[in-house]
Short mmCIF file of C-alpha atoms and ligand atoms in Angstrom, two decimals:
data_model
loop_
_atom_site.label_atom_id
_atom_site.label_comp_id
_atom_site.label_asym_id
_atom_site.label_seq_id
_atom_site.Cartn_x
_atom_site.Cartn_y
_atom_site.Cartn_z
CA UNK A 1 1.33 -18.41 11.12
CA UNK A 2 -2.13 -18.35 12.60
CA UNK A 3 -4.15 -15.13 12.22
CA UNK A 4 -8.17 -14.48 12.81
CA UNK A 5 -8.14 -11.12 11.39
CA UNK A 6 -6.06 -11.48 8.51
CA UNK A 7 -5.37 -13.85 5.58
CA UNK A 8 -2.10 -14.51 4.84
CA UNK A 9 -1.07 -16.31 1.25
CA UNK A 10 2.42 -16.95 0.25
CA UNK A 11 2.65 -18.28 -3.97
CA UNK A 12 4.77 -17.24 -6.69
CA UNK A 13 6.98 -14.83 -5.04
CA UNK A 14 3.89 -12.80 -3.69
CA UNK A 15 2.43 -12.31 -0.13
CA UNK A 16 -0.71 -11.29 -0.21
CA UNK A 17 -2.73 -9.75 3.09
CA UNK A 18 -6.36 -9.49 3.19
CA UNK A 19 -7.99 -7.64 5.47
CA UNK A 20 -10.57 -9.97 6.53
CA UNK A 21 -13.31 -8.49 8.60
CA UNK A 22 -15.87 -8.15 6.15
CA UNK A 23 -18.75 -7.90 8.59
CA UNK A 24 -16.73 -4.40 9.70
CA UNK A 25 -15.94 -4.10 6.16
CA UNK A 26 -12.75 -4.37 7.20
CA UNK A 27 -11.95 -1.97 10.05
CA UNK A 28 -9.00 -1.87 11.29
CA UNK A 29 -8.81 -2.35 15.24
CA UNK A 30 -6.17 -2.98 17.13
CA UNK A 31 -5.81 -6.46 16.67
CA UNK A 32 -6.09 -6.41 12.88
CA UNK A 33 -3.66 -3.62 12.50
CA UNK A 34 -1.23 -6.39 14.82
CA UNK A 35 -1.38 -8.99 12.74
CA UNK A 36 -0.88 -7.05 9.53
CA UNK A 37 2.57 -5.83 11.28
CA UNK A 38 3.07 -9.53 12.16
CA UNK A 39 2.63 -10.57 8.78
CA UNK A 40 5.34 -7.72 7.29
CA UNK A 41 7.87 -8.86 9.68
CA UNK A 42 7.38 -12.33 7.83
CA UNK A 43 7.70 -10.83 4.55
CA UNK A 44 11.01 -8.77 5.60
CA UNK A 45 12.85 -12.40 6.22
CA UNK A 46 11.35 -14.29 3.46
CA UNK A 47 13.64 -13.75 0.46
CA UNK A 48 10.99 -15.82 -1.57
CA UNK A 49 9.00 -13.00 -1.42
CA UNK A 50 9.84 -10.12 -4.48
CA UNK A 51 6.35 -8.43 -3.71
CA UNK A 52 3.14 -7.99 -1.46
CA UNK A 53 -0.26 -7.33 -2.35
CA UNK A 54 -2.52 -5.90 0.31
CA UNK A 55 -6.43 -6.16 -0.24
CA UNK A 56 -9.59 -6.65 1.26
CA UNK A 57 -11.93 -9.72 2.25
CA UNK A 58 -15.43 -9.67 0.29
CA UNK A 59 -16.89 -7.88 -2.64
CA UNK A 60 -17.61 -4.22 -0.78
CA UNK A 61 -14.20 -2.92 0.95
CA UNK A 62 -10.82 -2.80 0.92
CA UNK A 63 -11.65 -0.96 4.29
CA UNK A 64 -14.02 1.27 5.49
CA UNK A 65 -10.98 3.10 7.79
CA UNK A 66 -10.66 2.70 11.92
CA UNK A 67 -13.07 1.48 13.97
CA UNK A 68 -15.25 3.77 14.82
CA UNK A 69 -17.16 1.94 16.84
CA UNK A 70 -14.07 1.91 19.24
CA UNK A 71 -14.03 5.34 19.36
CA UNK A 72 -16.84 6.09 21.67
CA UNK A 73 -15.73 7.96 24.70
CA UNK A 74 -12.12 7.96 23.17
CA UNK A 75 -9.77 10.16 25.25
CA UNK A 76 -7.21 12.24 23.18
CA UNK A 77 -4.39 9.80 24.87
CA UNK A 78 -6.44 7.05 23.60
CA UNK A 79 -6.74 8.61 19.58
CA UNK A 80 -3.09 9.49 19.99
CA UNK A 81 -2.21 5.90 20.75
CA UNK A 82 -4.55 5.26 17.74
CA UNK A 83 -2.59 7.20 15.10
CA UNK A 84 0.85 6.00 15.92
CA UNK A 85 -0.46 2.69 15.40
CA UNK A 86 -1.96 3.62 11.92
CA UNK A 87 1.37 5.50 11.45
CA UNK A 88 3.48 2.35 12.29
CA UNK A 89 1.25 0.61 10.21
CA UNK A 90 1.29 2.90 7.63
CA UNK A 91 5.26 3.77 7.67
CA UNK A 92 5.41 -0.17 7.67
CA UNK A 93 4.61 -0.83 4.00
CA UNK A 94 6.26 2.58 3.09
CA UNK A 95 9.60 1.38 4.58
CA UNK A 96 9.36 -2.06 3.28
CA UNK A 97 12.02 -3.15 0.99
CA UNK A 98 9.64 -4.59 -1.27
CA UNK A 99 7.21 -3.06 -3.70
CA UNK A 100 3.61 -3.61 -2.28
CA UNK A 101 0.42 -3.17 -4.45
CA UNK A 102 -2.66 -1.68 -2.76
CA UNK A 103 -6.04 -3.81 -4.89
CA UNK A 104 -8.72 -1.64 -3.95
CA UNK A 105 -11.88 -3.70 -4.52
CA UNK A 106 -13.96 -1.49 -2.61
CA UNK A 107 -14.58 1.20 -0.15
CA UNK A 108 -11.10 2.42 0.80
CA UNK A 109 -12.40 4.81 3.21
CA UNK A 110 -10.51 7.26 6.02
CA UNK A 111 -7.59 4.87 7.27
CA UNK A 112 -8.41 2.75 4.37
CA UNK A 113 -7.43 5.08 1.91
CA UNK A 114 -4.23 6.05 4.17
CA UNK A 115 -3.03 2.53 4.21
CA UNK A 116 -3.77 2.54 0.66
CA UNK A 117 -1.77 5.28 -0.13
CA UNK A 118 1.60 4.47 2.19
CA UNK A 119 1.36 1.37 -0.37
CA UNK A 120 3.37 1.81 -4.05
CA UNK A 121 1.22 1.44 -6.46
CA UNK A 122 -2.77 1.26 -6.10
CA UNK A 123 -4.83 -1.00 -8.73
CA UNK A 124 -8.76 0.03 -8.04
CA UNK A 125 -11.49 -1.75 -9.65
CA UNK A 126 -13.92 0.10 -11.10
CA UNK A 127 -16.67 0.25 -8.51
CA UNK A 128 -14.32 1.10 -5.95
CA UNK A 129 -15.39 4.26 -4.15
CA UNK A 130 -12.53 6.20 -2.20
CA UNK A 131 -12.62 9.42 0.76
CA UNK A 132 -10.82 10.90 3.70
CA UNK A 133 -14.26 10.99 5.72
CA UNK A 134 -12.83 11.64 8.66
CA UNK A 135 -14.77 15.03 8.23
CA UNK A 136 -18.24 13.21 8.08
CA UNK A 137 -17.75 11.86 12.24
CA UNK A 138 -16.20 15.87 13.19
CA UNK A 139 -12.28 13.81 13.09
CA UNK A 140 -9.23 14.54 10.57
CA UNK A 141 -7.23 11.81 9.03
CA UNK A 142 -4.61 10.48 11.64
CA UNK A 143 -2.68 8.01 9.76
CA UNK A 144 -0.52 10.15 7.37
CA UNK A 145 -3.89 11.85 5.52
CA UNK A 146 -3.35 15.17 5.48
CA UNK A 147 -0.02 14.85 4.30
CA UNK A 148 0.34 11.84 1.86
CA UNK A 149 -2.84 12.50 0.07
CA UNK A 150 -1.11 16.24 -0.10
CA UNK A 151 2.26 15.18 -1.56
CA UNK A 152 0.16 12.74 -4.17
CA UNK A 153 -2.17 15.27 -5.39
CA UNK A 154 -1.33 18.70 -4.30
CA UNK A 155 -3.03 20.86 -1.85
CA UNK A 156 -6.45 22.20 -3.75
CA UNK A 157 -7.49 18.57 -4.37
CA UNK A 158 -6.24 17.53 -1.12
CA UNK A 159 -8.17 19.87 0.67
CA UNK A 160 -11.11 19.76 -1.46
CA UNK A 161 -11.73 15.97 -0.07
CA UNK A 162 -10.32 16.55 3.29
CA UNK A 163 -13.22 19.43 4.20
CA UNK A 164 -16.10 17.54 2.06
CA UNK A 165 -15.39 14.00 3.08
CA UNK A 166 -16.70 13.40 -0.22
CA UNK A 167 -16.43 9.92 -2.05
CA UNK A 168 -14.94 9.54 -5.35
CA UNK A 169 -14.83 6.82 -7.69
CA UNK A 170 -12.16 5.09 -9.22
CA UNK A 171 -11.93 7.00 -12.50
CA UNK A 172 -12.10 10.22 -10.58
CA UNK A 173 -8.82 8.32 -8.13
CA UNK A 174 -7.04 7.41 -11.48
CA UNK A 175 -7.67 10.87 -13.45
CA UNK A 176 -6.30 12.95 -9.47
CA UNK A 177 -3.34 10.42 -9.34
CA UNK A 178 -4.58 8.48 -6.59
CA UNK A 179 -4.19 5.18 -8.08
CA UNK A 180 -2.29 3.93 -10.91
CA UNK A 181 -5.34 2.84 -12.49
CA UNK A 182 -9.25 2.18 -12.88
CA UNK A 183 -9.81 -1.55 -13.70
CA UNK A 184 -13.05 -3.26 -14.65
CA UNK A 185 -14.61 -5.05 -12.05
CA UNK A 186 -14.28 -8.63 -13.91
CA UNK A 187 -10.79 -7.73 -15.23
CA UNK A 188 -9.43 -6.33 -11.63
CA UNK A 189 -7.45 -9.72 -10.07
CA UNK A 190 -6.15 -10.92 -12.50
CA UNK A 191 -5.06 -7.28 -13.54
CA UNK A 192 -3.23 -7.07 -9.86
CA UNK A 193 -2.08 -10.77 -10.50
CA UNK A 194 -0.20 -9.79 -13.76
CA UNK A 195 1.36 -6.64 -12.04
CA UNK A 196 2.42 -8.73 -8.89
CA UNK A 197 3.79 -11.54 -11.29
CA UNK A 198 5.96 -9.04 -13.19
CA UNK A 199 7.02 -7.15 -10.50
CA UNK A 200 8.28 -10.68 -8.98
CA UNK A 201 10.09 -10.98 -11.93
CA UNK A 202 12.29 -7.69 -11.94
CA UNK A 203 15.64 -7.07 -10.16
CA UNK A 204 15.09 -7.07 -6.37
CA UNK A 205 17.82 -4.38 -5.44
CA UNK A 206 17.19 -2.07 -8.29
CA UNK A 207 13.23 -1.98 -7.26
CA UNK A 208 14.40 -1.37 -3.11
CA UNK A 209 16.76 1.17 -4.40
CA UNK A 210 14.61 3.20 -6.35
CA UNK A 211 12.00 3.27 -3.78
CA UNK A 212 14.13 4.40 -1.31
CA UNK A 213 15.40 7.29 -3.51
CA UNK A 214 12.05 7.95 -4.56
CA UNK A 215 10.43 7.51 -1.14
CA UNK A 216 12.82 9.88 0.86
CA UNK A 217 14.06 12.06 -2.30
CA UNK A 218 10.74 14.36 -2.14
CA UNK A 219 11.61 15.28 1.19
CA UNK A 220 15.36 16.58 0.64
CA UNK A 221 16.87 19.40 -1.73
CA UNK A 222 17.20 17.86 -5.64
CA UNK A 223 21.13 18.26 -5.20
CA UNK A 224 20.87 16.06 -1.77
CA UNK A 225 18.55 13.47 -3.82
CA UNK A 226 20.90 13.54 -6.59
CA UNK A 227 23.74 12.62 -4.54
CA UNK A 228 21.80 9.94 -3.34
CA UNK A 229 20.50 8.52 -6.44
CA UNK A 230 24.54 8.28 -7.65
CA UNK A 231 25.66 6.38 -4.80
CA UNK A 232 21.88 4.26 -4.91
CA UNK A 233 23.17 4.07 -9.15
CA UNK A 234 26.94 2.75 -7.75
CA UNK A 235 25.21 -0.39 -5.50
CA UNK A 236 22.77 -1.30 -7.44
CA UNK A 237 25.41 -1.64 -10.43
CA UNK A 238 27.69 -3.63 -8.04
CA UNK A 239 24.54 -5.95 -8.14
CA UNK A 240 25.17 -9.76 -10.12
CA UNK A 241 21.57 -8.87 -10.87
CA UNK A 242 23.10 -6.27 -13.34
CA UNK A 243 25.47 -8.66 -14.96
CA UNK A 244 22.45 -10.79 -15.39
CA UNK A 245 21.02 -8.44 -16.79
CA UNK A 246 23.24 -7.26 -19.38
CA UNK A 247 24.46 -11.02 -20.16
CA UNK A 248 20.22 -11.72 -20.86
CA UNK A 249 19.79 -9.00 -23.57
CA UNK A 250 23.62 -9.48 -25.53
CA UNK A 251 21.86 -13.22 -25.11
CA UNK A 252 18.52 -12.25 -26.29
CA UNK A 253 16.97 -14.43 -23.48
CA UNK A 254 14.72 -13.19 -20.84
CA UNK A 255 16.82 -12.21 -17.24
CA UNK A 256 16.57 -14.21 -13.78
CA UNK A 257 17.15 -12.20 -11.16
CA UNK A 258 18.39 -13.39 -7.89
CA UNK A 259 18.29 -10.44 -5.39
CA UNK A 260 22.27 -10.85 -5.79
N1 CAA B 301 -15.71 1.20 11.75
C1 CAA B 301 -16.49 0.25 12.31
N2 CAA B 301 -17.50 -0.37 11.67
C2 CAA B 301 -17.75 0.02 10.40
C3 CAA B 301 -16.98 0.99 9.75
C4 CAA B 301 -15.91 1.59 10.47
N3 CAA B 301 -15.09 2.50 9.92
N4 CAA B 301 -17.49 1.17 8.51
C5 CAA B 301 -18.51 0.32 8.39
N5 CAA B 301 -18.68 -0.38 9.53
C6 CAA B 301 -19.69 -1.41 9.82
C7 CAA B 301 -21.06 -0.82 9.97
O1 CAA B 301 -21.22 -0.27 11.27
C8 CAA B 301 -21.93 -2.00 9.70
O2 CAA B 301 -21.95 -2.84 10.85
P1 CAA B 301 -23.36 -3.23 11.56
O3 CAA B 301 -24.06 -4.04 10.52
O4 CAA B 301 -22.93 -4.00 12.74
O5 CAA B 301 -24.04 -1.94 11.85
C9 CAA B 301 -21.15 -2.76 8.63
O6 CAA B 301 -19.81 -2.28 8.73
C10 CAA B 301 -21.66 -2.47 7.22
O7 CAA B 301 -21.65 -1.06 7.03
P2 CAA B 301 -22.95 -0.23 6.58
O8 CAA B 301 -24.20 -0.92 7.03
O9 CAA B 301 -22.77 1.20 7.03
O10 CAA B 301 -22.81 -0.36 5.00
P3 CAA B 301 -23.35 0.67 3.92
O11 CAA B 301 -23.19 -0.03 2.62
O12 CAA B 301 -24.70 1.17 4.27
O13 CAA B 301 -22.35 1.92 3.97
C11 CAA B 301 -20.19 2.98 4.10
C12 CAA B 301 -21.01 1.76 3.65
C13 CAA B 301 -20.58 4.22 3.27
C14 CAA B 301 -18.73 2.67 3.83
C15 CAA B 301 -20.45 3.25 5.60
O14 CAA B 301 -20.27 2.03 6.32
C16 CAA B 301 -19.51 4.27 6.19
O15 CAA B 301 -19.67 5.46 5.95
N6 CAA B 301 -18.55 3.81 7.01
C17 CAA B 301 -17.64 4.68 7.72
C18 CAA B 301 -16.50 5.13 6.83
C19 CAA B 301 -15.63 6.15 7.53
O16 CAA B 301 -16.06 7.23 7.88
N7 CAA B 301 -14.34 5.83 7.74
C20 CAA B 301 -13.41 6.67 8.41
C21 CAA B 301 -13.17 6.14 9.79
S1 CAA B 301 -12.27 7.25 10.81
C22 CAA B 301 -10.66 6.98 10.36
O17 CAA B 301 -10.34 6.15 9.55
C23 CAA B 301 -9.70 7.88 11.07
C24 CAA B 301 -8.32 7.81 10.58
O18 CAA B 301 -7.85 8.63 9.83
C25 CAA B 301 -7.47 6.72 10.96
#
């Protein structure tokens, strides 16, 4: 697959996307936010791939949010076409059947910070500096903002950024629950290599279950998310993963998983 705003690796049972318009530290336009949907569709078929890793090109951003430079003179048809596409793009990883890992190695800014956060986990390194600063250019966030940074860390926090457009850093991220963890800047790939690697390694039904259940369980009553979880339990048990599973530690041997 050819892209120009993307690169797109495939090695060990990990994609990785980077969001290569460093000169823009890495806006998304149009065109990128195409090609990163391109590449998911890819992933979806590729039963090679156990897990994606989405980061950014050069040492200052995972990316600085939308364009903004496209949005002089933007109509309000032309900003609502705007955030369904940073919805689609955002619901895209969210909905993927795969866990994907969000390495923040820099400014995750605005739509940055959204995409970020539609990802599953979120590995920052240290001099990462993260904001909804939509506030800053008299906008809101328009690709899930308001409401994923909301269910992740509550609605004082939530709004606290939202109205200051304030940047944090990534031990301020880590200690709200905004990513998984703070990483020194030195120790930050191969930190996100060694989670990819071991998340390539686990069962691939049991992790597509659980984050469906988890995914779409805050959103129902606890008895409806219950019920799902049981019949979610019932599949994933019917899994020959599971057998594997249970044969590998009566064997004392480590388990390979087949997506089976
Ligand atoms: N869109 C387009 N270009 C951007 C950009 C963006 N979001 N962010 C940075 N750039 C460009 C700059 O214009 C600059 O390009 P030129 O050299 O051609 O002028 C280049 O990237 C480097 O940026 P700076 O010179 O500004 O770098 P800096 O180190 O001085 O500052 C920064 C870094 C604090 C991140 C600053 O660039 C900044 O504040 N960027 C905007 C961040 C932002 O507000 N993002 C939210 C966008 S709105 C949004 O995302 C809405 C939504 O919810 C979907």
């Amino acid at each position: 697959m050819e892209f120009k705003h993307i690169i797109y690796e495939k090695a060990e049972g990990i994609a990785t996307i980077t969001l290569n318009r460093p000169e823009a530290l890495n806006a998304f336009n149009k065109e990128l936010i195409t090609e990163v949907l391109q590449a998911i569709e890819d992933i979806k078929t590729d039963e090679a791939i156990r897990v994606v890793v989405l980061t950014g090109a050069g040492e200052k951003a995972f990316s600085a949010g939308a364009d903004i430079k496209a949005m002089k003179g933007m109509t309000a048809l032309k900003a609502r076409e705007l955030s369904l596409m940073g919805e689609k793009l955002c619901l895209a990883f969210e909905n993927l059947e795969k866990p994907v890992i969000a390495a923040i190695n820099g400014y995750a800014l605005g739509g940055g910070l959204e995409a970020a956060m539609s990802c599953d986990l979120r590995i920052a390194s240290e001099n990462a500096r993260m904001g909804q600063t939509e506030i800053n250019i008299g906008l809101i966030p328009g690709w899930g903002g308001t409401q994923r940074l909301t269910r992740l860390i509550g609605a004082t926090k939530a709004k606290e950024l939202i109205y200051t457009g304030k940047l944090i850093d990534a031990k301020t991220a880590e200690q709200l629950g905004i990513v998984n963890m703070a990483v020194p800047a030195d120790k930050f790939k191969e930190t996100v290599r060694q989670l990819a690697l071991d998340l390539a390694q686990k069962a691939p039904v049991a992790i597509k279950v659980a984050k469906a259940l988890i995914n779409k369980g805050s959103e129902i009553s606890l008895d409806a998310a219950l019920a799902l979880e049981r019949e979610g339990f019932g599949v994933v048990a019917s899994t020959e993963d599971l057998q594997e599973g249970v044969s590998a530690f009566t064997e004392k041997r480590k388990p390979t998983f087949k997506g089976k």
